[in-house]
Amino acid sequence: MRGHSDRMIHTDASPPRLALCHAVSATAIGEAIALNLEGEALPDWVMVAPAGPVLRGADGRMFKIADPAALVAATMARGLKLPIDINHAQFLKAPRGEESPAAGWIEELQARDGAVWGRVDWTESGRAALAARSYRYLSPALLHDDKGAVAAIAGAGLVNRPNFSMPALNAHQENDMDKELLKKLGLPETASLADVLAALEKMQTSLNATQTPALSLYVPRADYDAVLARATGAEAALNAAAEGDRKAKAAALVEQAVKDGKIAPATRDFYIGLCATEAGLAEVTKFVGLQPSVFTPSNIGKTEPATQVALNADRKAAALAMGLDEKAFAEFLAAQPAA
């Protein structure tokens, strides 16, 4: 951009302004991403630049990342690894000939949900600084024009005074526990937060469907128990009615068979017992239908008494002369055929 003086701007909360000459654009150093290790393993992937498109610093300045994928492509086009130093020494100390050793090297960049992530190969000094928690934030060095449009990422630094008001990146997001969680969710280790949330939402939807099943397939247990109790009661009533009807039919069948002489009166209870089931009742009914009348019904108690003959004085005298009982003599006379 001809006619404009390019500059490197350190974007700490209270940054010193340094006039450094670059060919095309200025460098903005944004301290935004926390690396809270708490004794955990160092992350392989870290957030290098937070999601935009507008990045607002605590000091009021703004930067724009319109297309994260294009930014990644432009940055990696040179084919160089991006250095991570301490307090942006590569821009503040190296120009003065001072040491600016790398704490790590960004070997790969990816655009994820508007943010830019980098795969880091940490150096021993970087590991030591983070393990001791001497530094806890990652600050990107952004190449931008005078309007704040970011054209490339020049590197990053480990710092302690963040400027961007963005969520912190904690190292535990990349530890073994979270890798196992991603595996359980069926997601790759490079999955973004949005991918995780989408997988959890899907699981929640499935769980809700299980907890609230379709009424065409399931009914509440209370309703089921009520219907079952009603059905059981109705079935018991029907069985009782059927049992009473069967017993009545069995009694009537056996009694008629006795009257018809097809079975002996003494076997009445035996045949009643055979009719204890519908199948038994059917068998007895079939037997009685085929059985001839073989028993003569008893007339005991049904014989009409003989006609009594009244004895006159002569007959009483004859009975007395023959030594006969008057009643027996009267019955004898009654049994004689009429003359």
mmCIF file of C-alpha atoms in Angstrom:
data_model
loop_
_atom_site.group_PDB
_atom_site.id
_atom_site.type_symbol
_atom_site.label_atom_id
_atom_site.label_comp_id
_atom_site.label_asym_id
_atom_site.label_seq_id
_atom_site.Cartn_x
_atom_site.Cartn_y
_atom_site.Cartn_z
ATOM 1 C CA MET A 1 0.000 0.000 0.000
ATOM 2 C CA ARG A 2 2.063 2.865 -1.402
ATOM 3 C CA GLY A 3 2.076 6.126 0.512
ATOM 4 C CA HIS A 4 1.316 4.585 3.894
ATOM 5 C CA SER A 5 3.912 3.918 6.549
ATOM 6 C CA ASP A 6 3.608 0.321 7.726
ATOM 7 C CA ARG A 7 4.007 -0.500 11.367
ATOM 8 C CA MET A 8 4.014 -3.410 13.806
ATOM 9 C CA ILE A 9 1.518 -2.931 16.622
ATOM 10 C CA HIS A 10 1.817 -4.869 19.870
ATOM 11 C CA THR A 11 -1.732 -5.453 21.076
ATOM 12 C CA ASP A 12 -1.169 -6.025 24.785
ATOM 13 C CA ALA A 13 -3.586 -4.199 27.086
ATOM 14 C CA SER A 14 -0.975 -1.454 27.627
ATOM 15 C CA PRO A 15 1.306 -1.926 24.604
ATOM 16 C CA PRO A 16 4.404 0.052 23.816
ATOM 17 C CA ARG A 17 4.259 1.333 20.245
ATOM 18 C CA LEU A 18 7.226 0.291 18.108
ATOM 19 C CA ALA A 19 7.915 1.612 14.607
ATOM 20 C CA LEU A 20 9.176 -1.355 12.634
ATOM 21 C CA CYS A 21 9.491 -1.304 8.850
ATOM 22 C CA HIS A 22 7.706 -4.077 6.868
ATOM 23 C CA ALA A 23 7.317 -4.259 3.142
ATOM 24 C CA VAL A 24 3.560 -4.269 2.800
ATOM 25 C CA SER A 25 1.621 -4.436 5.988
ATOM 26 C CA ALA A 26 1.739 -3.943 9.690
ATOM 27 C CA THR A 27 1.875 -6.712 12.273
ATOM 28 C CA ALA A 28 -0.716 -6.842 15.036
ATOM 29 C CA ILE A 29 0.148 -9.012 17.993
ATOM 30 C CA GLY A 30 -3.025 -10.157 19.751
ATOM 31 C CA GLU A 31 -2.729 -11.871 23.091
ATOM 32 C CA ALA A 32 -5.947 -13.858 23.446
ATOM 33 C CA ILE A 33 -5.761 -17.594 23.877
ATOM 34 C CA ALA A 34 -5.061 -19.113 27.308
ATOM 35 C CA LEU A 35 -3.000 -22.258 27.741
ATOM 36 C CA ASN A 36 -3.903 -23.398 31.254
ATOM 37 C CA LEU A 37 -2.018 -26.627 31.628
ATOM 38 C CA GLU A 38 -2.379 -27.456 35.332
ATOM 39 C CA GLY A 39 0.094 -30.344 34.979
ATOM 40 C CA GLU A 40 -1.535 -31.751 31.834
ATOM 41 C CA ALA A 41 0.158 -32.761 28.592
ATOM 42 C CA LEU A 42 0.844 -29.977 26.113
ATOM 43 C CA PRO A 43 -1.795 -29.688 23.398
ATOM 44 C CA ASP A 44 -0.936 -30.650 19.835
ATOM 45 C CA TRP A 45 -3.580 -28.310 18.405
ATOM 46 C CA VAL A 46 -4.109 -24.777 19.708
ATOM 47 C CA MET A 47 -6.287 -21.875 18.670
ATOM 48 C CA VAL A 48 -4.004 -19.394 16.892
ATOM 49 C CA ALA A 49 -6.630 -16.762 16.031
ATOM 50 C CA PRO A 50 -10.128 -16.576 17.536
ATOM 51 C CA ALA A 51 -13.266 -16.577 15.410
ATOM 52 C CA GLY A 52 -14.209 -13.341 13.705
ATOM 53 C CA PRO A 53 -15.031 -11.822 11.442
ATOM 54 C CA VAL A 54 -14.291 -8.917 13.808
ATOM 55 C CA LEU A 55 -11.655 -9.269 16.539
ATOM 56 C CA ARG A 56 -12.012 -6.489 19.099
ATOM 57 C CA GLY A 57 -9.081 -5.821 21.407
ATOM 58 C CA ALA A 58 -9.329 -4.643 24.996
ATOM 59 C CA ASP A 59 -7.652 -1.400 23.915
ATOM 60 C CA GLY A 60 -10.475 -0.679 21.471
ATOM 61 C CA ARG A 61 -8.718 -1.581 18.232
ATOM 62 C CA MET A 62 -10.380 -4.015 15.842
ATOM 63 C CA PHE A 63 -9.105 -6.487 13.269
ATOM 64 C CA LYS A 64 -11.051 -8.391 10.619
ATOM 65 C CA ILE A 65 -10.772 -11.957 9.376
ATOM 66 C CA ALA A 66 -13.332 -12.175 6.572
ATOM 67 C CA ASP A 67 -12.359 -15.642 5.320
ATOM 68 C CA PRO A 68 -10.451 -17.938 7.744
ATOM 69 C CA ALA A 69 -9.830 -20.566 5.043
ATOM 70 C CA ALA A 70 -8.335 -17.974 2.704
ATOM 71 C CA LEU A 71 -6.209 -16.660 5.586
ATOM 72 C CA VAL A 72 -4.877 -20.182 6.226
ATOM 73 C CA ALA A 73 -4.091 -20.661 2.542
ATOM 74 C CA ALA A 74 -2.309 -17.308 2.288
ATOM 75 C CA THR A 75 -0.277 -17.984 5.424
ATOM 76 C CA MET A 76 0.842 -21.466 4.427
ATOM 77 C CA ALA A 77 1.567 -20.500 0.816
ATOM 78 C CA ARG A 78 5.198 -19.654 1.711
ATOM 79 C CA GLY A 79 5.721 -23.226 2.950
ATOM 80 C CA LEU A 80 7.388 -22.090 6.177
ATOM 81 C CA LYS A 81 6.731 -23.197 9.723
ATOM 82 C CA LEU A 82 5.453 -20.366 11.921
ATOM 83 C CA PRO A 83 7.497 -19.694 15.075
ATOM 84 C CA ILE A 84 5.994 -19.374 18.546
ATOM 85 C CA ASP A 85 8.296 -17.321 20.779
ATOM 86 C CA ILE A 86 8.215 -15.666 24.201
ATOM 87 C CA ASN A 87 6.593 -12.212 24.333
ATOM 88 C CA HIS A 88 6.896 -11.798 20.541
ATOM 89 C CA ALA A 89 10.688 -11.680 20.726
ATOM 90 C CA GLN A 90 10.886 -12.369 16.980
ATOM 91 C CA PHE A 91 9.372 -8.932 16.362
ATOM 92 C CA LEU A 92 10.640 -6.998 19.386
ATOM 93 C CA LYS A 93 14.107 -8.407 20.144
ATOM 94 C CA ALA A 94 15.314 -10.012 16.932
ATOM 95 C CA PRO A 95 15.348 -6.696 15.007
ATOM 96 C CA ARG A 96 17.775 -5.421 17.660
ATOM 97 C CA GLY A 97 19.993 -8.460 17.271
ATOM 98 C CA GLU A 98 18.853 -10.044 20.505
ATOM 99 C CA GLU A 99 17.970 -13.695 21.041
ATOM 100 C CA SER A 100 14.408 -14.793 20.156
ATOM 101 C CA PRO A 101 14.386 -18.601 20.542
ATOM 102 C CA ALA A 102 11.287 -20.510 19.464
ATOM 103 C CA ALA A 103 9.013 -22.076 22.105
ATOM 104 C CA GLY A 104 7.331 -24.078 19.377
ATOM 105 C CA TRP A 105 6.677 -24.308 15.650
ATOM 106 C CA ILE A 106 3.260 -24.165 13.998
ATOM 107 C CA GLU A 107 3.495 -26.840 11.310
ATOM 108 C CA GLU A 108 -0.104 -26.825 10.055
ATOM 109 C CA LEU A 109 -3.115 -24.484 10.113
ATOM 110 C CA GLN A 110 -6.834 -25.264 9.863
ATOM 111 C CA ALA A 111 -9.957 -23.111 9.748
ATOM 112 C CA ARG A 112 -12.557 -24.338 12.265
ATOM 113 C CA ASP A 113 -15.857 -22.554 12.810
ATOM 114 C CA GLY A 114 -14.426 -19.142 11.988
ATOM 115 C CA ALA A 115 -11.287 -19.608 14.106
ATOM 116 C CA VAL A 116 -7.792 -20.592 12.979
ATOM 117 C CA TRP A 117 -6.139 -23.566 14.693
ATOM 118 C CA GLY A 118 -2.532 -24.674 14.476
ATOM 119 C CA ARG A 119 -0.707 -27.948 15.051
ATOM 120 C CA VAL A 120 2.326 -27.205 17.194
ATOM 121 C CA ASP A 121 5.650 -28.975 17.645
ATOM 122 C CA TRP A 122 6.752 -27.625 21.044
ATOM 123 C CA THR A 123 10.432 -27.089 21.898
ATOM 124 C CA GLU A 124 11.996 -27.988 25.221
ATOM 125 C CA SER A 125 12.065 -24.318 26.291
ATOM 126 C CA GLY A 126 8.403 -23.947 25.366
ATOM 127 C CA ARG A 127 7.465 -27.057 27.285
ATOM 128 C CA ALA A 128 9.373 -25.856 30.326
ATOM 129 C CA ALA A 129 7.790 -22.379 30.240
ATOM 130 C CA LEU A 130 4.273 -23.782 30.005
ATOM 131 C CA ALA A 131 4.848 -26.588 32.503
ATOM 132 C CA ALA A 132 6.026 -23.983 35.039
ATOM 133 C CA ARG A 133 3.044 -21.795 34.126
ATOM 134 C CA SER A 134 5.400 -18.918 33.499
ATOM 135 C CA TYR A 135 3.268 -18.120 30.454
ATOM 136 C CA ARG A 136 -0.361 -19.022 30.000
ATOM 137 C CA TYR A 137 -1.622 -17.283 26.861
ATOM 138 C CA LEU A 138 -0.974 -17.632 23.143
ATOM 139 C CA SER A 139 -0.916 -14.395 21.128
ATOM 140 C CA PRO A 140 -1.098 -14.426 17.304
ATOM 141 C CA ALA A 141 1.037 -12.065 15.211
ATOM 142 C CA LEU A 142 -1.278 -10.828 12.458
ATOM 143 C CA LEU A 143 -0.214 -9.158 9.223
ATOM 144 C CA HIS A 144 -2.876 -6.562 8.384
ATOM 145 C CA ASP A 145 -3.493 -3.384 6.435
ATOM 146 C CA ASP A 146 -4.350 0.042 7.847
ATOM 147 C CA LYS A 147 -8.045 -0.871 8.007
ATOM 148 C CA GLY A 148 -7.343 -3.887 10.194
ATOM 149 C CA ALA A 149 -8.025 -6.533 7.526
ATOM 150 C CA VAL A 150 -5.808 -9.514 8.347
ATOM 151 C CA ALA A 151 -3.889 -10.837 5.341
ATOM 152 C CA ALA A 152 -1.704 -13.522 6.978
ATOM 153 C CA ILE A 153 -0.426 -14.907 10.269
ATOM 154 C CA ALA A 154 3.254 -14.231 10.932
ATOM 155 C CA GLY A 155 3.579 -16.412 14.026
ATOM 156 C CA ALA A 156 2.605 -16.301 17.688
ATOM 157 C CA GLY A 157 4.007 -15.685 21.127
ATOM 158 C CA LEU A 158 3.571 -16.927 24.682
ATOM 159 C CA VAL A 159 2.418 -13.948 26.782
ATOM 160 C CA ASN A 160 0.652 -13.082 30.032
ATOM 161 C CA ARG A 161 -1.386 -9.966 29.173
ATOM 162 C CA PRO A 162 -4.307 -10.799 26.851
ATOM 163 C CA ASN A 163 -5.913 -8.148 24.692
ATOM 164 C CA PHE A 164 -8.643 -9.902 22.752
ATOM 165 C CA SER A 165 -11.874 -10.499 24.676
ATOM 166 C CA MET A 166 -12.327 -14.084 23.516
ATOM 167 C CA PRO A 167 -12.923 -17.430 25.269
ATOM 168 C CA ALA A 168 -9.732 -18.991 26.563
ATOM 169 C CA LEU A 169 -8.374 -22.175 25.085
ATOM 170 C CA ASN A 170 -7.556 -24.598 27.907
ATOM 171 C CA ALA A 171 -5.117 -27.394 27.383
ATOM 172 C CA HIS A 172 -7.526 -29.974 28.787
ATOM 173 C CA GLN A 173 -9.504 -29.707 25.556
ATOM 174 C CA GLU A 174 -6.793 -31.748 23.891
ATOM 175 C CA ASN A 175 -5.861 -34.198 26.668
ATOM 176 C CA ASP A 176 -6.407 -37.932 26.648
ATOM 177 C CA MET A 177 -9.744 -37.723 28.442
ATOM 178 C CA ASP A 178 -11.191 -35.471 25.745
ATOM 179 C CA LYS A 179 -9.760 -37.647 23.010
ATOM 180 C CA GLU A 180 -11.658 -40.562 24.540
ATOM 181 C CA LEU A 181 -14.800 -38.422 24.657
ATOM 182 C CA LEU A 182 -14.446 -37.561 20.974
ATOM 183 C CA LYS A 183 -13.954 -41.251 20.239
ATOM 184 C CA LYS A 184 -17.130 -42.131 22.147
ATOM 185 C CA LEU A 185 -19.009 -39.494 20.164
ATOM 186 C CA GLY A 186 -17.694 -40.946 16.926
ATOM 187 C CA LEU A 187 -15.747 -37.774 16.129
ATOM 188 C CA PRO A 188 -12.139 -37.310 14.963
ATOM 189 C CA GLU A 189 -9.550 -35.738 17.266
ATOM 190 C CA THR A 190 -9.651 -32.604 15.116
ATOM 191 C CA ALA A 191 -13.396 -32.117 15.747
ATOM 192 C CA SER A 192 -14.482 -28.601 16.666
ATOM 193 C CA LEU A 193 -16.635 -27.495 19.576
ATOM 194 C CA ALA A 194 -19.553 -27.165 17.157
ATOM 195 C CA ASP A 195 -19.081 -30.808 16.111
ATOM 196 C CA VAL A 196 -19.151 -31.897 19.757
ATOM 197 C CA LEU A 197 -22.272 -29.839 20.484
ATOM 198 C CA ALA A 198 -24.010 -31.241 17.408
ATOM 199 C CA ALA A 199 -23.212 -34.823 18.480
ATOM 200 C CA LEU A 200 -24.478 -34.144 21.999
ATOM 201 C CA GLU A 201 -27.652 -32.549 20.601
ATOM 202 C CA LYS A 202 -28.249 -35.664 18.518
ATOM 203 C CA MET A 203 -27.787 -37.866 21.569
ATOM 204 C CA GLN A 204 -30.168 -35.678 23.593
ATOM 205 C CA THR A 205 -32.792 -35.868 20.843
ATOM 206 C CA SER A 206 -32.489 -39.651 20.795
ATOM 207 C CA LEU A 207 -32.741 -39.786 24.602
ATOM 208 C CA ASN A 208 -35.832 -37.569 24.604
ATOM 209 C CA ALA A 209 -37.441 -39.811 22.014
ATOM 210 C CA THR A 210 -36.790 -42.795 24.272
ATOM 211 C CA GLN A 211 -38.154 -41.037 27.347
ATOM 212 C CA THR A 212 -41.243 -39.804 25.453
ATOM 213 C CA PRO A 213 -42.159 -42.705 23.155
ATOM 214 C CA ALA A 214 -44.952 -42.640 20.582
ATOM 215 C CA LEU A 215 -48.364 -43.478 22.043
ATOM 216 C CA SER A 216 -48.952 -45.752 19.067
ATOM 217 C CA LEU A 217 -46.231 -48.021 20.474
ATOM 218 C CA TYR A 218 -46.298 -47.402 24.234
ATOM 219 C CA VAL A 219 -48.766 -46.394 26.952
ATOM 220 C CA PRO A 220 -48.069 -45.044 30.460
ATOM 221 C CA ARG A 221 -47.610 -47.814 33.038
ATOM 222 C CA ALA A 222 -50.540 -46.564 35.176
ATOM 223 C CA ASP A 223 -52.893 -46.794 32.197
ATOM 224 C CA TYR A 224 -51.542 -50.227 31.326
ATOM 225 C CA ASP A 225 -52.083 -51.482 34.892
ATOM 226 C CA ALA A 226 -55.637 -50.098 34.954
ATOM 227 C CA VAL A 227 -56.539 -51.745 31.654
ATOM 228 C CA LEU A 228 -54.906 -55.009 32.746
ATOM 229 C CA ALA A 229 -56.845 -55.003 36.035
ATOM 230 C CA ARG A 230 -60.089 -54.334 34.205
ATOM 231 C CA ALA A 231 -59.405 -57.071 31.678
ATOM 232 C CA THR A 232 -58.452 -59.513 34.446
ATOM 233 C CA GLY A 233 -61.659 -58.707 36.347
ATOM 234 C CA ALA A 234 -63.770 -59.118 33.234
ATOM 235 C CA GLU A 235 -62.093 -62.420 32.438
ATOM 236 C CA ALA A 236 -62.682 -63.674 35.987
ATOM 237 C CA ALA A 237 -66.370 -62.709 35.768
ATOM 238 C CA LEU A 238 -66.742 -64.485 32.443
ATOM 239 C CA ASN A 239 -65.023 -67.579 33.822
ATOM 240 C CA ALA A 240 -67.283 -67.579 36.882
ATOM 241 C CA ALA A 241 -70.374 -67.261 34.693
ATOM 242 C CA ALA A 242 -69.152 -70.030 32.411
ATOM 243 C CA GLU A 243 -68.372 -72.227 35.441
ATOM 244 C CA GLY A 244 -71.872 -71.746 36.856
ATOM 245 C CA ASP A 245 -73.472 -72.477 33.482
ATOM 246 C CA ARG A 246 -71.386 -75.632 33.076
ATOM 247 C CA LYS A 247 -72.284 -76.898 36.539
ATOM 248 C CA ALA A 248 -75.979 -76.291 35.874
ATOM 249 C CA LYS A 249 -75.790 -78.159 32.569
ATOM 250 C CA ALA A 250 -73.899 -81.050 34.194
ATOM 251 C CA ALA A 251 -76.439 -81.383 37.030
ATOM 252 C CA ALA A 252 -79.367 -81.321 34.603
ATOM 253 C CA LEU A 253 -77.699 -83.872 32.275
ATOM 254 C CA VAL A 254 -76.879 -86.366 35.059
ATOM 255 C CA GLU A 255 -80.268 -86.024 36.714
ATOM 256 C CA GLN A 256 -82.057 -86.719 33.437
ATOM 257 C CA ALA A 257 -79.784 -89.729 32.793
ATOM 258 C CA VAL A 258 -80.741 -91.157 36.193
ATOM 259 C CA LYS A 259 -84.432 -90.649 35.421
ATOM 260 C CA ASP A 260 -83.973 -92.305 32.033
ATOM 261 C CA GLY A 261 -82.253 -95.316 33.629
ATOM 262 C CA LYS A 262 -79.028 -94.714 31.745
ATOM 263 C CA ILE A 263 -76.924 -94.408 34.862
ATOM 264 C CA ALA A 264 -77.459 -95.683 38.387
ATOM 265 C CA PRO A 265 -78.467 -93.127 41.018
ATOM 266 C CA ALA A 266 -75.454 -94.159 43.132
ATOM 267 C CA THR A 267 -73.061 -92.987 40.403
ATOM 268 C CA ARG A 268 -74.597 -89.513 40.148
ATOM 269 C CA ASP A 269 -71.629 -87.737 41.873
ATOM 270 C CA PHE A 270 -69.113 -89.683 39.753
ATOM 271 C CA TYR A 271 -70.594 -88.344 36.527
ATOM 272 C CA ILE A 272 -70.933 -84.848 37.998
ATOM 273 C CA GLY A 273 -67.187 -84.961 38.703
ATOM 274 C CA LEU A 274 -66.450 -85.978 35.105
ATOM 275 C CA CYS A 275 -68.195 -82.776 33.996
ATOM 276 C CA ALA A 276 -65.680 -80.535 35.863
ATOM 277 C CA THR A 277 -64.409 -79.207 32.486
ATOM 278 C CA GLU A 278 -66.065 -78.305 29.222
ATOM 279 C CA ALA A 279 -64.310 -81.254 27.584
ATOM 280 C CA GLY A 280 -65.549 -83.574 30.337
ATOM 281 C CA LEU A 281 -69.106 -82.252 29.997
ATOM 282 C CA ALA A 282 -68.931 -82.924 26.260
ATOM 283 C CA GLU A 283 -67.735 -86.504 26.847
ATOM 284 C CA VAL A 284 -70.492 -87.268 29.388
ATOM 285 C CA THR A 285 -73.113 -85.725 27.099
ATOM 286 C CA LYS A 286 -71.885 -87.979 24.274
ATOM 287 C CA PHE A 287 -71.910 -91.058 26.552
ATOM 288 C CA VAL A 288 -75.435 -90.437 27.855
ATOM 289 C CA GLY A 289 -76.681 -89.927 24.322
ATOM 290 C CA LEU A 290 -75.411 -93.359 23.271
ATOM 291 C CA GLN A 291 -76.256 -95.230 26.521
ATOM 292 C CA PRO A 292 -79.486 -97.310 26.544
ATOM 293 C CA SER A 293 -81.840 -97.388 29.547
ATOM 294 C CA VAL A 294 -80.545 -100.312 31.590
ATOM 295 C CA PHE A 295 -81.754 -99.417 35.046
ATOM 296 C CA THR A 296 -85.461 -99.717 36.084
ATOM 297 C CA PRO A 297 -86.425 -96.707 38.085
ATOM 298 C CA SER A 298 -87.401 -97.615 41.613
ATOM 299 C CA ASN A 299 -91.050 -97.273 42.619
ATOM 300 C CA ILE A 300 -90.173 -97.076 46.255
ATOM 301 C CA GLY A 301 -92.385 -94.485 47.824
ATOM 302 C CA LYS A 302 -94.463 -94.270 44.652
ATOM 303 C CA THR A 303 -96.715 -97.470 45.046
ATOM 304 C CA GLU A 304 -100.273 -96.645 45.852
ATOM 305 C CA PRO A 305 -101.462 -98.360 49.067
ATOM 306 C CA ALA A 306 -103.951 -101.295 48.600
ATOM 307 C CA THR A 307 -107.573 -100.596 49.107
ATOM 308 C CA GLN A 308 -108.516 -101.433 52.700
ATOM 309 C CA VAL A 309 -111.474 -103.779 53.277
ATOM 310 C CA ALA A 310 -113.631 -102.976 56.245
ATOM 311 C CA LEU A 311 -114.296 -106.058 58.412
ATOM 312 C CA ASN A 312 -117.848 -106.570 59.610
ATOM 313 C CA ALA A 313 -118.691 -108.557 62.695
ATOM 314 C CA ASP A 314 -118.806 -111.891 60.839
ATOM 315 C CA ARG A 315 -115.378 -111.376 59.230
ATOM 316 C CA LYS A 316 -113.874 -110.271 62.501
ATOM 317 C CA ALA A 317 -115.295 -113.459 64.048
ATOM 318 C CA ALA A 318 -113.837 -115.564 61.196
ATOM 319 C CA ALA A 319 -110.432 -113.884 61.645
ATOM 320 C CA LEU A 320 -110.596 -114.569 65.349
ATOM 321 C CA ALA A 321 -111.578 -118.214 64.740
ATOM 322 C CA MET A 322 -108.653 -118.706 62.327
ATOM 323 C CA GLY A 323 -106.245 -116.874 64.664
ATOM 324 C CA LEU A 324 -105.545 -114.120 62.113
ATOM 325 C CA ASP A 325 -104.796 -110.458 62.733
ATOM 326 C CA GLU A 326 -107.744 -108.365 61.664
ATOM 327 C CA LYS A 327 -105.503 -106.001 59.593
ATOM 328 C CA ALA A 328 -103.717 -108.846 57.808
ATOM 329 C CA PHE A 329 -107.089 -110.553 57.176
ATOM 330 C CA ALA A 330 -108.478 -107.298 55.744
ATOM 331 C CA GLU A 331 -105.445 -106.915 53.425
ATOM 332 C CA PHE A 332 -105.864 -110.540 52.324
ATOM 333 C CA LEU A 333 -109.447 -109.961 51.409
ATOM 334 C CA ALA A 334 -108.563 -106.725 49.548
ATOM 335 C CA ALA A 335 -106.034 -108.540 47.418
ATOM 336 C CA GLN A 336 -108.542 -111.135 46.226
ATOM 337 C CA PRO A 337 -109.890 -110.655 42.670
ATOM 338 C CA ALA A 338 -113.419 -109.490 42.435
ATOM 339 C CA ALA A 339 -115.936 -112.279 42.009
#
